[in-house]
Amino acid sequence: MPRILLAALLAVAVAGAQTVVERPTALRRFEQNRKALISGRVEWTVETLEPKPFVKHYVSRYARNGDRIVEHRRNADGVVSVDPTGKPVSGFPKLVLERRGEIWQTTELIPQARVWRGEGTIPEQVRMQFEDAPDVRAVAIQPVSESMRQGLASIWGAPDFAGFDWEQRRDGPVYIVIGRQGAHCMTWWIDSERGWNATRALYEREGEIVAEMRCELQRFGEYWFPLTVEYLIQGNPIEIIRIASADFNSPDDPAQFAPADIGVEPGYQIGEFGRPYAEYWDGNKQLSAEEYAALERSGRIKPGKTVRWYREHHSSGQKHPYQTPDEYRAWLAQRRDFQTSLLRRYVSAWEQYVLDFIQRFELNDEQTQSAYRVLTECQQQAEPLLRRTRYPYQKLLIELQEAQRCGDQPAVSRLQERIEHLKTPFVRIFESRLKPGLQRLPTRQQRMRAADVVTSRPAVSGS
């Protein structure tokens, strides 16, 4: 509802514009003071009241060159997001970096990142593929919270308010600014003694209040900024934003941000929009899986702390510290399915081979026990290989699926070859340990009987 309202409001303003009329002084001062908030750090929460109450925690970071990071943090219950019924969906903090024609996104303690690169304005269809990245510097500007998603430039850039008939009057330190266009009316109450911030904003249509913003201000260091903001639709509160801390334009603020500022480190898997297969981060740039693997094997690149932790700790099946109970159960089921597929291919097939061998040669009890001892020894030899290859095998399967989806046949062939290469140690155990170990068990008479059974079978006539 808020997003639709603001979009409709601005569309009306632009569509009805005939001439650009200068906005009142108070509104321009409001804009100038907010745009002066360039760098800094803000911790804040959004409490949504509909359809189910939920508090979401954010940390926003701003660099001096305009780069910005939005962190989706865990709330007091360890939850980052919920579904429409209020059920926890994820406990994983997510971080979004916007900088100079790029969007990056990571999930904390997961060694993967997504990135989009392009020129000019980021397309809306691209933004929808990433986590929401609201700009808290644009809070309490409009009667609806959509201003934080549009950003300061979009809200105040010409000709958004062109064609409005403006009126400004004063009530003590508060300036009341009214903009009218046909049946639509926007009103701001701007406090000149508190950083020229709005304490209230109203959108009316045909004389009826549709949307409203109410704001309590506080001084954060040198700057006045909203402390609590309440948004209402047709008189009903739907959203409350609270600022826990804010610091702006410190000389210690970073000049710019890099992927490392959202946790990207050597060994991270990078999925870039428009590229058919994943690449890996070397600390400065993306490399193919083959290039990165060669550098890591040679010791020229050392994987980062998160990558090492994920491989050594989480791959063992232990609960991730950010997983909700439902996420952990789902992950365990997926992991079991994955492991079972490996065991079925490399181990269960051996069990069937041994069973067929026992039946074909009619081994006695002692020989059967010996056959299963050979199988057990081979399985024990294969177990550490399974543990070591599980992670790269899984990554290759994901890359293979992506390559197949994109129709990149060269990548498909290359990945299939790499998957077959991972199977080589298991094939070696089967051919050099399991088969020879079993072949030593049958007696000469058992071999002759098995051969007689084969030769005595009737030929299958062709149709």
Coordinates of C-alpha atoms in Angstrom, one line a residue:
M1 CA 0.0 0.0 0.0
P2 CA 2.7 2.6 0.9
R3 CA 4.7 1.9 -2.2
I4 CA 1.7 2.2 -4.5
L5 CA 0.5 5.4 -2.9
L6 CA 3.8 7.2 -3.3
A7 CA 4.3 6.0 -6.9
A8 CA 0.8 7.2 -7.7
L9 CA 1.4 10.5 -6.0
L10 CA 4.6 11.3 -7.8
A11 CA 3.1 10.1 -11.1
V12 CA 0.3 12.6 -10.7
A13 CA 2.8 15.4 -10.0
V14 CA 4.9 14.7 -13.1
A15 CA 2.0 14.0 -15.4
G16 CA 0.3 17.3 -14.5
A17 CA 3.4 19.4 -14.8
Q18 CA 3.3 22.3 -17.2
T19 CA 5.9 24.7 -15.8
V20 CA 8.6 24.3 -13.1
V21 CA 7.6 26.5 -10.2
E22 CA 10.2 27.1 -7.5
R23 CA 9.4 25.3 -4.3
P24 CA 8.9 27.2 -1.0
T25 CA 12.0 28.2 1.0
A26 CA 11.2 25.8 3.9
L27 CA 10.9 22.8 1.6
R28 CA 14.2 23.6 -0.1
R29 CA 16.0 24.0 3.2
F30 CA 14.5 20.6 4.3
E31 CA 16.0 19.1 1.1
Q32 CA 19.4 20.8 1.5
N33 CA 19.9 19.7 5.1
R34 CA 19.0 16.1 4.3
K35 CA 21.3 16.0 1.3
A36 CA 24.1 17.3 3.5
L37 CA 24.0 13.9 5.4
I38 CA 26.6 12.2 3.2
S39 CA 28.6 9.7 5.3
G40 CA 27.9 8.0 8.6
R41 CA 26.3 5.1 10.4
V42 CA 22.7 4.6 11.6
E43 CA 21.3 1.7 13.6
W44 CA 17.5 1.5 13.3
T45 CA 14.4 -0.7 13.4
V46 CA 11.2 -1.0 11.4
E47 CA 8.2 -2.3 13.2
T48 CA 5.5 -3.4 10.7
L49 CA 2.0 -3.6 12.3
E50 CA 0.2 -5.3 9.3
P51 CA -0.5 -8.1 8.5
K52 CA 1.4 -9.4 11.5
P53 CA 3.6 -7.3 13.9
F54 CA 7.3 -7.8 13.3
V55 CA 10.4 -5.8 14.2
K56 CA 13.2 -5.7 11.6
H57 CA 16.7 -4.5 12.5
Y58 CA 19.0 -2.6 10.2
V59 CA 22.4 -1.0 10.2
S60 CA 23.1 1.6 7.4
R61 CA 26.6 2.6 6.6
Y62 CA 27.6 5.5 4.2
A63 CA 31.0 6.3 2.7
R64 CA 32.1 9.8 1.7
N65 CA 31.9 9.1 -2.0
G66 CA 28.3 7.9 -1.9
D67 CA 28.8 4.2 -1.5
R68 CA 26.4 2.7 1.0
I69 CA 25.8 -0.6 2.8
V70 CA 22.5 -1.9 4.3
E71 CA 22.8 -4.7 6.8
H72 CA 19.7 -6.8 7.6
R73 CA 20.4 -7.8 11.2
R74 CA 18.8 -10.3 13.6
N75 CA 16.1 -9.1 16.0
A76 CA 15.9 -10.0 19.7
D77 CA 14.4 -13.4 18.7
G78 CA 17.3 -14.1 16.4
V79 CA 15.1 -13.6 13.3
V80 CA 15.8 -11.6 10.2
S81 CA 12.6 -12.1 8.2
V82 CA 9.2 -13.7 8.5
D83 CA 6.4 -14.8 6.2
P84 CA 3.0 -13.1 6.0
T85 CA 1.7 -15.2 8.8
G86 CA 4.5 -14.1 11.1
K87 CA 6.4 -17.4 11.0
P88 CA 10.3 -17.0 11.0
V89 CA 11.7 -17.5 7.6
S90 CA 15.4 -16.8 8.1
G91 CA 17.9 -16.0 10.8
F92 CA 20.8 -15.2 8.5
P93 CA 21.9 -11.5 8.4
K94 CA 22.2 -10.2 4.9
L95 CA 24.4 -7.3 3.7
V96 CA 23.8 -5.2 0.5
L97 CA 26.5 -2.9 -1.0
E98 CA 25.6 -0.3 -3.6
R99 CA 28.6 1.4 -5.2
R100 CA 29.5 3.0 -8.6
G101 CA 27.3 0.9 -10.9
E102 CA 27.4 -2.3 -8.8
I103 CA 25.2 -4.1 -6.3
W104 CA 26.7 -6.8 -4.1
Q105 CA 24.9 -9.0 -1.6
T106 CA 26.2 -11.5 0.9
T107 CA 24.8 -13.6 3.7
E108 CA 26.9 -13.5 6.9
L109 CA 29.0 -16.6 7.4
I110 CA 28.1 -18.1 4.0
P111 CA 31.0 -17.9 1.6
Q112 CA 28.9 -16.7 -1.4
A113 CA 28.1 -13.4 -3.0
R114 CA 25.8 -12.1 -5.7
V115 CA 26.8 -9.1 -7.9
W116 CA 25.2 -7.0 -10.6
R117 CA 27.2 -4.5 -12.7
G118 CA 25.9 -1.9 -15.1
E119 CA 25.8 1.7 -16.1
G120 CA 23.3 4.4 -15.0
T121 CA 20.3 3.8 -12.9
I122 CA 19.9 0.3 -11.5
P123 CA 16.9 -1.3 -13.2
E124 CA 13.9 -2.2 -11.0
Q125 CA 13.9 -5.8 -12.1
V126 CA 17.5 -6.1 -10.9
R127 CA 16.8 -4.5 -7.6
M128 CA 14.0 -7.0 -7.0
Q129 CA 16.6 -9.8 -7.2
F130 CA 18.4 -8.4 -4.2
E131 CA 17.4 -7.8 -0.6
D132 CA 15.7 -4.5 0.1
A133 CA 18.2 -1.6 0.6
P134 CA 16.3 1.3 2.0
D135 CA 18.1 4.6 2.5
V136 CA 17.3 5.7 6.1
R137 CA 18.5 9.3 5.3
A138 CA 15.3 9.7 3.4
V139 CA 13.0 8.7 6.3
A140 CA 10.2 11.1 7.3
I141 CA 10.3 13.0 4.0
Q142 CA 7.0 11.8 2.6
P143 CA 3.7 10.6 4.1
V144 CA 4.7 7.1 3.2
S145 CA 8.0 5.2 3.9
E146 CA 8.5 4.5 0.2
S147 CA 10.8 7.6 0.2
M148 CA 13.5 5.4 1.8
R149 CA 13.4 3.1 -1.2
Q150 CA 13.3 5.9 -3.8
G151 CA 16.2 7.8 -2.3
L152 CA 16.8 11.5 -1.9
A153 CA 17.6 12.2 -5.5
S154 CA 14.4 10.5 -6.7
I155 CA 12.2 12.3 -4.3
W156 CA 13.5 15.8 -4.7
G157 CA 14.9 15.7 -8.2
A158 CA 13.0 17.9 -10.7
P159 CA 10.4 17.6 -12.0
D160 CA 8.8 15.6 -9.2
F161 CA 6.9 18.6 -7.8
A162 CA 6.6 20.6 -11.0
G163 CA 3.1 21.9 -11.6
F164 CA 2.1 22.2 -8.0
D165 CA 0.5 25.3 -6.6
W166 CA 2.5 26.2 -3.5
E167 CA 1.6 27.9 -0.3
Q168 CA 3.8 28.6 2.7
R169 CA 2.9 30.0 6.0
R170 CA 4.5 30.2 9.4
D171 CA 3.4 29.2 12.9
G172 CA 6.3 30.2 15.2
P173 CA 9.4 28.2 14.3
V174 CA 7.2 25.8 12.2
Y175 CA 6.7 26.4 8.5
I176 CA 3.6 24.8 6.9
V177 CA 4.1 24.1 3.3
I178 CA 1.2 23.1 1.1
G179 CA 1.4 21.8 -2.5
R180 CA -1.9 21.3 -4.4
Q181 CA -2.6 19.9 -7.8
G182 CA -6.2 19.1 -8.7
A183 CA -7.7 16.7 -6.1
H184 CA -4.3 16.0 -4.6
C185 CA -2.8 17.9 -1.7
M186 CA 0.6 17.5 0.1
T187 CA 1.3 19.2 3.4
W188 CA 4.5 19.4 5.5
W189 CA 5.1 20.8 8.9
I190 CA 8.8 21.8 8.9
D191 CA 10.6 22.9 12.1
S192 CA 13.2 25.6 11.4
E193 CA 14.7 25.2 14.9
R194 CA 15.3 21.5 14.5
G195 CA 17.4 21.2 11.3
W196 CA 14.5 22.1 9.0
N197 CA 13.1 18.6 9.4
A198 CA 9.4 17.7 8.9
T199 CA 7.5 16.7 12.1
R200 CA 4.5 15.8 10.1
A201 CA 3.5 15.2 6.4
L202 CA 0.1 14.6 5.0
Y203 CA -1.3 13.4 1.7
E204 CA -5.0 14.2 1.0
R205 CA -7.1 13.3 -2.0
E206 CA -10.4 15.1 -2.6
G207 CA -10.2 16.5 1.0
E208 CA -9.7 13.1 2.7
I209 CA -6.5 12.1 4.5
V210 CA -5.0 9.1 2.7
A211 CA -1.5 8.9 4.2
E212 CA 0.3 10.5 7.1
M213 CA 3.7 10.7 8.7
R214 CA 4.3 11.8 12.3
C215 CA 7.9 12.4 13.5
E216 CA 9.7 13.0 16.8
L217 CA 13.1 14.6 16.3
Q218 CA 16.3 14.4 18.2
R219 CA 19.8 15.8 17.9
F220 CA 22.5 13.3 17.0
G221 CA 25.8 15.0 17.4
E222 CA 25.7 18.1 15.2
Y223 CA 22.6 17.1 13.3
W224 CA 18.9 16.9 14.0
F225 CA 17.4 13.7 12.7
P226 CA 14.2 11.7 13.2
L227 CA 14.1 9.6 16.4
T228 CA 10.7 8.0 15.9
V229 CA 8.6 8.0 12.8
E230 CA 5.0 6.7 12.6
Y231 CA 3.3 6.1 9.2
L232 CA -0.5 5.8 9.0
I233 CA -2.8 4.9 6.1
Q234 CA -6.3 6.3 6.4
G235 CA -5.7 6.9 10.0
N236 CA -4.4 3.4 10.9
P237 CA -0.8 3.0 12.0
I238 CA 1.0 0.5 9.8
E239 CA 4.7 1.1 10.4
I240 CA 7.0 2.6 13.1
I241 CA 10.6 3.4 12.5
R242 CA 12.9 4.0 15.4
I243 CA 16.5 5.3 15.3
A244 CA 18.7 3.7 17.9
S245 CA 21.9 5.6 17.0
A246 CA 23.1 7.9 14.3
D247 CA 26.4 9.5 13.4
F248 CA 26.9 11.7 10.3
N249 CA 29.8 13.2 8.4
S250 CA 32.6 12.2 10.8
P251 CA 36.1 12.7 9.4
D252 CA 36.8 9.1 10.3
D253 CA 34.1 7.8 8.0
P254 CA 35.5 5.6 5.1
A255 CA 36.2 7.3 1.8
Q256 CA 34.6 4.4 -0.1
F257 CA 33.4 0.8 0.4
A258 CA 34.7 -2.5 -1.2
P259 CA 33.3 -6.0 -1.3
A260 CA 35.5 -6.8 1.8
D261 CA 33.3 -4.4 3.8
I262 CA 30.4 -6.8 3.5
G263 CA 32.6 -9.9 4.2
V264 CA 33.7 -10.9 0.7
E265 CA 37.1 -12.6 1.1
P266 CA 39.3 -15.0 -0.9
G267 CA 37.5 -18.2 -1.8
Y268 CA 34.0 -16.7 -1.9
Q269 CA 31.9 -18.0 -4.7
I270 CA 30.6 -15.1 -6.9
G271 CA 27.5 -15.3 -8.9
E272 CA 27.3 -12.4 -11.3
F273 CA 24.1 -11.5 -13.3
G274 CA 24.6 -12.3 -16.9
R275 CA 27.4 -14.9 -16.4
P276 CA 26.5 -18.5 -16.9
Y277 CA 28.6 -20.0 -14.2
A278 CA 30.0 -19.1 -10.8
E279 CA 33.5 -17.6 -10.2
Y280 CA 35.7 -17.2 -7.2
W281 CA 37.1 -14.2 -5.5
D282 CA 40.9 -13.9 -5.1
G283 CA 40.7 -10.7 -2.9
N284 CA 40.6 -8.3 -5.8
K285 CA 38.9 -9.9 -8.7
Q286 CA 36.8 -12.9 -9.9
L287 CA 38.5 -16.0 -11.3
S288 CA 37.2 -19.1 -12.9
A289 CA 36.9 -22.1 -10.6
E290 CA 39.9 -23.8 -12.3
E291 CA 42.1 -20.7 -11.9
Y292 CA 41.2 -20.2 -8.3
A293 CA 41.6 -23.9 -7.4
A294 CA 45.1 -23.9 -9.0
L295 CA 46.2 -20.9 -7.0
E296 CA 44.8 -22.3 -3.7
R297 CA 46.5 -25.6 -4.3
S298 CA 49.8 -23.9 -5.0
G299 CA 49.5 -21.9 -1.8
R300 CA 49.5 -18.5 -3.7
I301 CA 46.0 -17.8 -2.3
K302 CA 44.8 -18.6 1.2
P303 CA 41.0 -18.9 1.6
G304 CA 39.5 -16.4 4.1
K305 CA 38.4 -17.1 7.6
T306 CA 34.7 -17.6 6.7
V307 CA 35.6 -20.0 3.8
R308 CA 37.8 -22.1 6.0
W309 CA 35.2 -22.2 8.8
Y310 CA 32.4 -23.1 6.4
R311 CA 34.4 -25.9 4.9
E312 CA 35.7 -27.4 8.2
H313 CA 32.9 -26.7 10.6
H314 CA 29.6 -26.4 8.9
S315 CA 30.2 -29.1 6.3
S316 CA 30.4 -31.6 9.2
G317 CA 26.7 -31.2 9.7
Q318 CA 26.7 -28.9 12.8
K319 CA 24.0 -26.3 13.1
H320 CA 24.9 -23.0 11.6
P321 CA 24.7 -20.3 14.3
Y322 CA 22.3 -18.2 12.2
Q323 CA 19.9 -21.0 11.2
T324 CA 16.4 -21.0 12.6
P325 CA 15.2 -24.5 13.7
D326 CA 13.1 -24.8 10.5
E327 CA 16.1 -23.8 8.4
Y328 CA 18.3 -26.3 10.1
R329 CA 15.8 -29.2 9.7
A330 CA 15.4 -28.3 6.0
W331 CA 19.2 -28.1 5.5
L332 CA 19.8 -31.4 7.3
A333 CA 17.2 -33.1 5.0
Q334 CA 18.8 -31.6 1.9
R335 CA 22.3 -32.6 3.2
R336 CA 21.1 -36.1 3.9
D337 CA 19.7 -36.3 0.4
F338 CA 22.9 -35.1 -1.1
Q339 CA 25.1 -37.5 1.0
T340 CA 22.7 -40.4 0.2
S341 CA 23.1 -39.7 -3.5
L342 CA 26.8 -39.9 -3.2
L343 CA 26.7 -43.0 -1.0
R344 CA 24.2 -44.6 -3.4
R345 CA 26.4 -44.0 -6.3
Y346 CA 29.8 -44.9 -4.8
V347 CA 29.0 -47.2 -1.9
S348 CA 25.6 -48.7 -2.3
A349 CA 26.6 -49.8 -5.8
W350 CA 29.5 -51.7 -4.2
E351 CA 27.1 -53.4 -1.8
Q352 CA 24.9 -54.6 -4.7
Y353 CA 28.1 -55.8 -6.6
V354 CA 29.2 -57.8 -3.5
L355 CA 25.7 -59.3 -3.1
D356 CA 25.6 -60.3 -6.8
F357 CA 29.1 -61.8 -6.5
I358 CA 28.1 -63.9 -3.5
Q359 CA 25.0 -65.2 -5.3
R360 CA 26.8 -65.9 -8.6
F361 CA 29.6 -67.9 -7.0
E362 CA 27.3 -69.4 -4.3
L363 CA 29.8 -68.5 -1.6
N364 CA 29.6 -70.3 1.8
D365 CA 29.2 -68.5 5.1
E366 CA 32.9 -68.1 5.7
Q367 CA 33.5 -66.8 2.2
T368 CA 30.5 -64.4 2.5
Q369 CA 31.9 -63.0 5.8
S370 CA 35.2 -62.5 4.0
A371 CA 33.5 -60.8 1.1
Y372 CA 31.7 -58.3 3.4
R373 CA 35.0 -57.7 5.2
V374 CA 36.5 -56.6 1.9
L375 CA 33.5 -54.4 1.3
T376 CA 33.9 -52.8 4.8
E377 CA 37.6 -52.1 4.3
C378 CA 36.8 -50.4 0.9
Q379 CA 34.0 -48.4 2.5
Q380 CA 36.3 -47.3 5.3
Q381 CA 38.9 -46.2 2.7
A382 CA 36.3 -44.3 0.8
E383 CA 34.8 -42.5 3.8
P384 CA 37.5 -39.8 4.1
L385 CA 37.3 -39.3 0.4
L386 CA 33.6 -38.7 0.6
R387 CA 34.1 -36.1 3.3
R388 CA 36.8 -34.3 1.3
T389 CA 35.0 -34.4 -2.0
R390 CA 31.5 -33.6 -0.7
Y391 CA 32.0 -29.8 -0.7
P392 CA 33.6 -29.4 -4.2
Y393 CA 31.2 -32.0 -5.6
Q394 CA 28.3 -30.0 -4.3
K395 CA 29.7 -26.8 -5.8
L396 CA 30.3 -28.5 -9.1
L397 CA 26.7 -29.8 -9.2
I398 CA 25.3 -26.2 -8.5
E399 CA 27.5 -24.8 -11.3
L400 CA 26.5 -27.6 -13.6
Q401 CA 22.8 -27.0 -13.0
E402 CA 23.3 -23.3 -13.7
A403 CA 25.3 -24.0 -16.9
Q404 CA 22.5 -26.4 -18.1
R405 CA 19.9 -23.8 -17.3
C406 CA 21.8 -21.2 -19.4
G407 CA 22.5 -23.6 -22.2
D408 CA 26.2 -23.1 -22.0
Q409 CA 27.3 -26.5 -23.5
P410 CA 31.1 -25.9 -23.2
A411 CA 30.7 -25.2 -19.5
V412 CA 28.4 -28.2 -19.2
S413 CA 31.0 -30.5 -20.8
R414 CA 33.8 -29.0 -18.7
L415 CA 31.9 -29.4 -15.4
Q416 CA 30.9 -32.9 -16.3
E417 CA 34.6 -33.8 -16.8
R418 CA 35.5 -32.3 -13.5
I419 CA 32.7 -34.3 -11.8
E420 CA 34.0 -37.4 -13.4
H421 CA 37.5 -36.6 -12.2
L422 CA 36.2 -36.4 -8.6
K423 CA 35.0 -40.0 -9.0
T424 CA 38.4 -41.3 -10.0
P425 CA 39.6 -42.2 -6.4
F426 CA 36.4 -44.2 -5.9
V427 CA 36.8 -46.0 -9.2
R428 CA 40.3 -46.8 -8.2
I429 CA 39.2 -48.4 -4.9
F430 CA 36.6 -50.4 -6.7
E431 CA 39.0 -51.7 -9.4
S432 CA 42.1 -52.2 -7.4
R433 CA 40.7 -53.2 -4.0
L434 CA 37.1 -54.5 -4.1
K435 CA 37.2 -56.5 -7.2
P436 CA 40.5 -58.2 -6.7
G437 CA 39.6 -58.9 -3.0
L438 CA 36.5 -60.7 -4.0
Q439 CA 38.1 -62.6 -6.9
R440 CA 40.4 -64.3 -4.4
L441 CA 37.5 -65.9 -2.6
P442 CA 35.8 -68.5 -4.9
T443 CA 37.2 -72.0 -5.3
R444 CA 37.9 -73.5 -8.7
Q445 CA 34.8 -75.6 -8.4
Q446 CA 32.7 -72.5 -7.6
R447 CA 34.1 -70.7 -10.6
M448 CA 33.3 -73.7 -12.9
R449 CA 29.7 -73.9 -11.7
A450 CA 29.3 -70.2 -12.2
A451 CA 30.6 -70.5 -15.7
D452 CA 28.4 -73.5 -16.5
V453 CA 25.3 -71.5 -15.3
V454 CA 26.3 -68.7 -17.7
T455 CA 26.8 -71.0 -20.7
S456 CA 23.7 -73.1 -20.0
R457 CA 21.3 -70.1 -20.1
P458 CA 19.1 -70.1 -23.2
A459 CA 19.9 -67.4 -25.8
V460 CA 17.5 -64.6 -26.0
S461 CA 15.9 -64.5 -29.5
G462 CA 15.7 -61.2 -31.2
S463 CA 12.3 -59.8 -32.1

